[in-house]
Amino acid sequence: MSSKDSQWMRIALDEARGAYDRGEVPVGAVLISASGDELARAGNRIEELNDPTAHAEIMAIREAANIAGSPRLVGTTLYVTLEPCAMCAQAISLARVNRLVFAAYDPKGGGVEHGARVFSHKTCHHIPEVVGGLMETEASEMLRDFFKERRQ
Amino acid sequence: MSSKDSQWMRIALDEARGAYDRGEVPVGAVLISASGDELARAGNRIEELNDPTAHAEIMAIREAANIAGSPRLVGTTLYVTLEPCAMCAQAISLARVNRLVFAAYDPKGGGVEHGARVFSHKTCHHIPEVVGGLMETEASEMLRDFFKERRQ
C-alpha cells in the first residue's frame, strides 16, 4: 500500500459520507486507470434510484466503462470503503479490474473474504489483486453510526 | 413446473435470440410479478452498451424496480435462459426475487449450482426457490451455435 492508496480511499470515504447524507448505506468507491487517473467515483444510490444493483462499485464501473467505450477496464484499480458483496465482486471480475482495495471487512454481506468468496473458485475467469483493511476504522465507524441511527 | 413456466421461458428464449442477433452472448430473461404479469424482459447488451453488468437478469431487474418504484421486487419470478453468474445471483437475492427458473446449466460461469454458489452460504440474506433445466436443450444449442460461429 502507498500514500496514493490512502488518498484515493479518502475520496471513496467522501463518497460514502455523501451516501450517508442521502439516507443510503454509507459505501463509496472510486475507480482509477492504469496510468493513475480517476475514471469515476460513486456512492450507493439504491433507495434514491430504486435500483437494487446501485451499489457504489457497480455505479463506478458502469460509468467508467461507458466513458471508456468498453465493457473491459483493463489495468484499473477500484477503491471501495466496504468489502464488496458477491454481485460487486463478480462485476469487478467481469470488468477485468486489476486491483481491488477495500476498507472495512463485511462478515455479514461480503463476497470476497466471506460468504460466496467469488475470487476463490477455479471457475473465476479473472481474479484481481485484493488488499483489505485500508482505513478500516473510519469506514466501519461510519457504517456503525448509520445503522445505530436507523435503529433509534 | 407448469405450462406457464414454459410460456415465460419461451419469451426469455426470444430475448436470447435477440441478443444473438446483436452479437451478444445469447442470454435472455423475463421477470414476472406475484400476480403473474410481465414486469420486464431483456437480453444481454454488454457490448452494445459498453457495460460489463448489462446481463439479461440485471437489465430486467433494474427496469422492473424502476417501474415499481422500489429496489425490492417481492413475490416475483425470474426466468432466464442460462444459470446466473455470481453477480446476477446476488442481484436476484438483493432484489428479493421469490423464484428463479433457468434453462441451461453453466459449469464454467454459473454462480448458483457451480462456482460461488451464491445462495448456499449462511450469510445469504434472501434465498429464492430455484428450478434449473427448463427447456435446457434449446438454450444450450443457441449458446453452442453462438460460440461455434465466433471461433470460425
Tab-separated table of N, CA and C in Angstrom, chain A residues 46-47 49-53 55 58 61-62 65-66 68-73 85-88 90-91 94-95 107-110 114-118 121 123-125, chain B residues 46-47 49-53 55 58 61-62 65-66 68-73 85-88 90-91 94-95 107-110 114-118 121 123-125:
chain	number	residue	atom	x	y	z
A	46	ILE	N	-29.131	3.106	-4.016
A	46	ILE	CA	-30.138	2.044	-4.135
A	46	ILE	C	-31.561	2.589	-3.934
A	47	GLU	N	-31.753	3.302	-2.827
A	47	GLU	CA	-33.095	3.806	-2.497
A	47	GLU	C	-33.474	4.972	-3.402
A	49	LEU	N	-32.507	5.672	-6.477
A	49	LEU	CA	-32.768	5.282	-7.866
A	49	LEU	C	-33.746	4.109	-7.975
A	50	ASN	N	-34.190	3.562	-6.853
A	50	ASN	CA	-34.989	2.336	-6.887
A	50	ASN	C	-34.294	1.281	-7.748
A	51	ASP	N	-33.049	1.023	-7.386
A	51	ASP	CA	-32.222	0.094	-8.166
A	51	ASP	C	-31.403	-0.766	-7.199
A	52	PRO	N	-31.804	-2.049	-7.051
A	52	PRO	CA	-31.092	-2.911	-6.101
A	52	PRO	C	-29.631	-3.151	-6.471
A	53	THR	N	-29.266	-2.821	-7.715
A	53	THR	CA	-27.875	-3.029	-8.150
A	53	THR	C	-27.040	-1.756	-8.019
A	55	HIS	N	-25.114	-0.291	-6.152
A	55	HIS	CA	-24.018	-0.240	-5.184
A	55	HIS	C	-22.920	0.651	-5.762
A	58	ILE	N	-20.705	-0.897	-8.526
A	58	ILE	CA	-21.387	-1.089	-9.816
A	58	ILE	C	-21.524	0.249	-10.538
A	61	ILE	N	-18.122	1.352	-11.909
A	61	ILE	CA	-17.713	0.515	-13.044
A	61	ILE	C	-18.535	0.862	-14.278
A	62	ARG	N	-19.842	1.006	-14.106
A	62	ARG	CA	-20.701	1.314	-15.257
A	62	ARG	C	-20.334	2.666	-15.874
A	65	ALA	N	-16.874	2.404	-17.673
A	65	ALA	CA	-16.949	1.610	-18.907
A	65	ALA	C	-17.653	2.408	-19.999
A	66	ASN	N	-18.671	3.156	-19.600
A	66	ASN	CA	-19.397	3.998	-20.552
A	66	ASN	C	-18.462	5.061	-21.146
A	68	ALA	N	-15.150	4.968	-21.151
A	68	ALA	CA	-14.047	4.298	-21.873
A	68	ALA	C	-14.511	3.721	-23.207
A	69	GLY	N	-15.829	3.505	-23.354
A	69	GLY	CA	-16.330	2.887	-24.575
A	69	GLY	C	-15.965	1.415	-24.670
A	70	SER	N	-15.833	0.774	-23.521
A	70	SER	CA	-15.506	-0.658	-23.478
A	70	SER	C	-16.026	-1.264	-22.183
A	71	PRO	N	-16.587	-2.498	-22.255
A	71	PRO	CA	-17.022	-3.140	-21.016
A	71	PRO	C	-15.856	-3.713	-20.202
A	72	ARG	N	-14.640	-3.600	-20.728
A	72	ARG	CA	-13.472	-4.146	-20.034
A	72	ARG	C	-12.530	-3.006	-19.636
A	73	LEU	N	-12.231	-2.956	-18.339
A	73	LEU	CA	-11.461	-1.846	-17.773
A	73	LEU	C	-10.093	-2.352	-17.323
A	85	CYS	N	-19.877	-7.123	-2.014
A	85	CYS	CA	-20.763	-8.297	-1.963
A	85	CYS	C	-20.476	-9.168	-3.195
A	86	ALA	N	-21.132	-10.308	-3.292
A	86	ALA	CA	-20.885	-11.227	-4.410
A	86	ALA	C	-21.223	-10.586	-5.756
A	87	MET	N	-22.279	-9.762	-5.786
A	87	MET	CA	-22.644	-9.085	-7.043
A	87	MET	C	-21.496	-8.194	-7.505
A	88	CYS	N	-21.005	-7.377	-6.594
A	88	CYS	CA	-19.952	-6.428	-6.966
A	88	CYS	C	-18.628	-7.141	-7.245
A	90	GLN	N	-18.222	-10.115	-8.515
A	90	GLN	CA	-18.287	-10.712	-9.858
A	90	GLN	C	-18.233	-9.617	-10.930
A	91	ALA	N	-18.854	-8.468	-10.673
A	91	ALA	CA	-18.785	-7.358	-11.631
A	91	ALA	C	-17.334	-6.884	-11.790
A	94	LEU	N	-15.739	-9.424	-14.025
A	94	LEU	CA	-16.214	-9.284	-15.413
A	94	LEU	C	-15.600	-8.055	-16.079
A	95	ALA	N	-15.393	-6.987	-15.297
A	95	ALA	CA	-14.855	-5.736	-15.843
A	95	ALA	C	-13.335	-5.768	-15.963
A	107	PRO	N	-18.273	-9.308	7.373
A	107	PRO	CA	-18.579	-10.719	7.627
A	107	PRO	C	-20.023	-11.087	7.300
A	108	LYS	N	-20.953	-10.125	7.355
A	108	LYS	CA	-22.363	-10.430	7.108
A	108	LYS	C	-22.745	-10.427	5.632
A	109	GLY	N	-22.166	-9.511	4.852
A	109	GLY	CA	-22.611	-9.382	3.461
A	109	GLY	C	-21.494	-9.453	2.432
A	110	GLY	N	-20.258	-9.586	2.876
A	110	GLY	CA	-19.123	-9.589	1.945
A	110	GLY	C	-19.078	-10.849	1.107
A	114	HIS	N	-15.549	-13.422	2.648
A	114	HIS	CA	-16.624	-14.102	3.377
A	114	HIS	C	-17.643	-14.651	2.382
A	115	GLY	N	-18.566	-15.461	2.894
A	115	GLY	CA	-19.699	-15.935	2.090
A	115	GLY	C	-19.271	-16.615	0.797
A	116	ALA	N	-19.720	-16.077	-0.326
A	116	ALA	CA	-19.509	-16.719	-1.629
A	116	ALA	C	-18.042	-16.743	-2.067
A	117	ARG	N	-17.201	-15.886	-1.479
A	117	ARG	CA	-15.761	-15.826	-1.828
A	117	ARG	C	-15.558	-15.970	-3.346
A	118	VAL	N	-16.102	-15.004	-4.059
A	118	VAL	CA	-16.205	-15.075	-5.520
A	118	VAL	C	-14.869	-15.334	-6.220
A	121	HIS	N	-12.787	-19.390	-6.562
A	121	HIS	CA	-13.232	-20.585	-7.267
A	121	HIS	C	-12.471	-20.746	-8.580
A	123	THR	N	-13.470	-21.537	-11.334
A	123	THR	CA	-14.207	-21.034	-12.492
A	123	THR	C	-14.166	-19.497	-12.606
A	124	CYS	N	-13.563	-18.820	-11.639
A	124	CYS	CA	-13.483	-17.352	-11.733
A	124	CYS	C	-12.429	-16.999	-12.795
A	125	HIS	N	-12.883	-16.383	-13.878
A	125	HIS	CA	-12.003	-16.186	-15.046
A	125	HIS	C	-10.952	-15.101	-14.850
B	46	ILE	N	-24.120	-6.195	-23.217
B	46	ILE	CA	-22.805	-5.852	-22.668
B	46	ILE	C	-21.962	-5.061	-23.660
B	47	GLU	N	-21.868	-5.588	-24.874
B	47	GLU	CA	-21.012	-4.949	-25.885
B	47	GLU	C	-21.679	-3.687	-26.434
B	49	LEU	N	-23.840	-1.646	-24.999
B	49	LEU	CA	-23.883	-0.539	-24.038
B	49	LEU	C	-22.523	-0.258	-23.391
B	50	ASN	N	-21.515	-1.038	-23.739
B	50	ASN	CA	-20.233	-0.932	-23.033
B	50	ASN	C	-20.461	-0.975	-21.521
B	51	ASP	N	-21.131	-2.013	-21.090
B	51	ASP	CA	-21.481	-2.151	-19.680
B	51	ASP	C	-21.297	-3.606	-19.264
B	52	PRO	N	-20.228	-3.880	-18.490
B	52	PRO	CA	-19.960	-5.275	-18.101
B	52	PRO	C	-21.056	-5.867	-17.219
B	53	THR	N	-21.935	-5.020	-16.678
B	53	THR	CA	-23.014	-5.518	-15.823
B	53	THR	C	-24.323	-5.707	-16.589
B	55	HIS	N	-25.981	-7.803	-18.091
B	55	HIS	CA	-26.515	-9.155	-18.285
B	55	HIS	C	-28.044	-9.052	-18.302
B	58	ILE	N	-29.786	-8.606	-14.874
B	58	ILE	CA	-29.589	-7.284	-14.254
B	58	ILE	C	-30.472	-6.254	-14.952
B	61	ILE	N	-34.142	-6.783	-13.927
B	61	ILE	CA	-34.362	-6.375	-12.531
B	61	ILE	C	-34.347	-4.851	-12.412
B	62	ARG	N	-33.390	-4.211	-13.058
B	62	ARG	CA	-33.289	-2.740	-12.959
B	62	ARG	C	-34.538	-2.079	-13.554
B	65	ALA	N	-37.603	-2.708	-11.224
B	65	ALA	CA	-37.514	-1.940	-9.976
B	65	ALA	C	-37.785	-0.466	-10.238
B	66	ASN	N	-37.315	0.012	-11.374
B	66	ASN	CA	-37.553	1.405	-11.748
B	66	ASN	C	-39.053	1.660	-11.939
B	68	ALA	N	-41.516	-0.239	-10.743
B	68	ALA	CA	-42.221	-0.491	-9.475
B	68	ALA	C	-41.998	0.630	-8.468
B	69	GLY	N	-40.929	1.411	-8.667
B	69	GLY	CA	-40.611	2.456	-7.695
B	69	GLY	C	-40.091	1.903	-6.391
B	70	SER	N	-39.433	0.740	-6.466
B	70	SER	CA	-38.858	0.115	-5.267
B	70	SER	C	-37.689	-0.780	-5.666
B	71	PRO	N	-36.607	-0.770	-4.870
B	71	PRO	CA	-35.500	-1.687	-5.178
B	71	PRO	C	-35.788	-3.129	-4.775
B	72	ARG	N	-36.951	-3.362	-4.180
B	72	ARG	CA	-37.298	-4.721	-3.742
B	72	ARG	C	-38.510	-5.222	-4.522
B	73	LEU	N	-38.340	-6.392	-5.147
B	73	LEU	CA	-39.356	-6.936	-6.062
B	73	LEU	C	-39.951	-8.203	-5.451
B	85	CYS	N	-24.733	-15.958	-13.268
B	85	CYS	CA	-23.389	-15.841	-12.678
B	85	CYS	C	-23.535	-15.312	-11.256
B	86	ALA	N	-22.422	-15.204	-10.543
B	86	ALA	CA	-22.475	-14.750	-9.144
B	86	ALA	C	-23.020	-13.329	-9.040
B	87	MET	N	-22.703	-12.475	-10.008
B	87	MET	CA	-23.227	-11.101	-9.984
B	87	MET	C	-24.744	-11.114	-10.035
B	88	CYS	N	-25.281	-11.851	-10.986
B	88	CYS	CA	-26.732	-11.871	-11.173
B	88	CYS	C	-27.425	-12.605	-10.028
B	90	GLN	N	-26.493	-12.733	-6.903
B	90	GLN	CA	-26.553	-11.830	-5.747
B	90	GLN	C	-27.570	-10.716	-5.987
B	91	ALA	N	-27.664	-10.228	-7.232
B	91	ALA	CA	-28.663	-9.196	-7.555
B	91	ALA	C	-30.074	-9.748	-7.354
B	94	LEU	N	-30.604	-9.656	-3.642
B	94	LEU	CA	-30.790	-8.278	-3.170
B	94	LEU	C	-32.166	-7.746	-3.556
B	95	ALA	N	-32.658	-8.142	-4.728
B	95	ALA	CA	-33.950	-7.659	-5.225
B	95	ALA	C	-35.124	-8.440	-4.626
B	107	PRO	N	-21.578	-24.747	-16.088
B	107	PRO	CA	-20.473	-25.195	-15.235
B	107	PRO	C	-19.277	-24.238	-15.248
B	108	LYS	N	-19.109	-23.474	-16.340
B	108	LYS	CA	-17.947	-22.576	-16.434
B	108	LYS	C	-18.164	-21.220	-15.776
B	109	GLY	N	-19.372	-20.684	-15.880
B	109	GLY	CA	-19.585	-19.323	-15.381
B	109	GLY	C	-20.731	-19.166	-14.396
B	110	GLY	N	-21.451	-20.244	-14.125
B	110	GLY	CA	-22.611	-20.154	-13.241
B	110	GLY	C	-22.212	-19.922	-11.791
B	114	HIS	N	-22.930	-23.841	-9.451
B	114	HIS	CA	-21.487	-24.009	-9.679
B	114	HIS	C	-20.741	-22.829	-9.052
B	115	GLY	N	-19.411	-22.938	-9.028
B	115	GLY	CA	-18.565	-21.827	-8.594
B	115	GLY	C	-18.936	-21.273	-7.230
B	116	ALA	N	-19.265	-19.983	-7.193
B	116	ALA	CA	-19.516	-19.295	-5.915
B	116	ALA	C	-20.761	-19.791	-5.185
B	117	ARG	N	-21.664	-20.456	-5.886
B	117	ARG	CA	-22.911	-20.971	-5.268
B	117	ARG	C	-23.494	-19.944	-4.276
B	118	VAL	N	-23.876	-18.810	-4.809
B	118	VAL	CA	-24.236	-17.640	-4.004
B	118	VAL	C	-25.332	-17.916	-2.976
B	121	HIS	N	-24.759	-20.034	1.035
B	121	HIS	CA	-23.995	-19.588	2.199
B	121	HIS	C	-24.916	-19.034	3.276
B	123	THR	N	-24.637	-16.593	5.038
B	123	THR	CA	-24.751	-15.131	5.025
B	123	THR	C	-25.674	-14.612	3.913
B	124	CYS	N	-26.197	-15.490	3.073
B	124	CYS	CA	-27.108	-15.027	2.011
B	124	CYS	C	-28.459	-14.694	2.661
B	125	HIS	N	-28.834	-13.404	2.604
B	125	HIS	CA	-29.987	-12.939	3.379
B	125	HIS	C	-31.333	-13.360	2.786
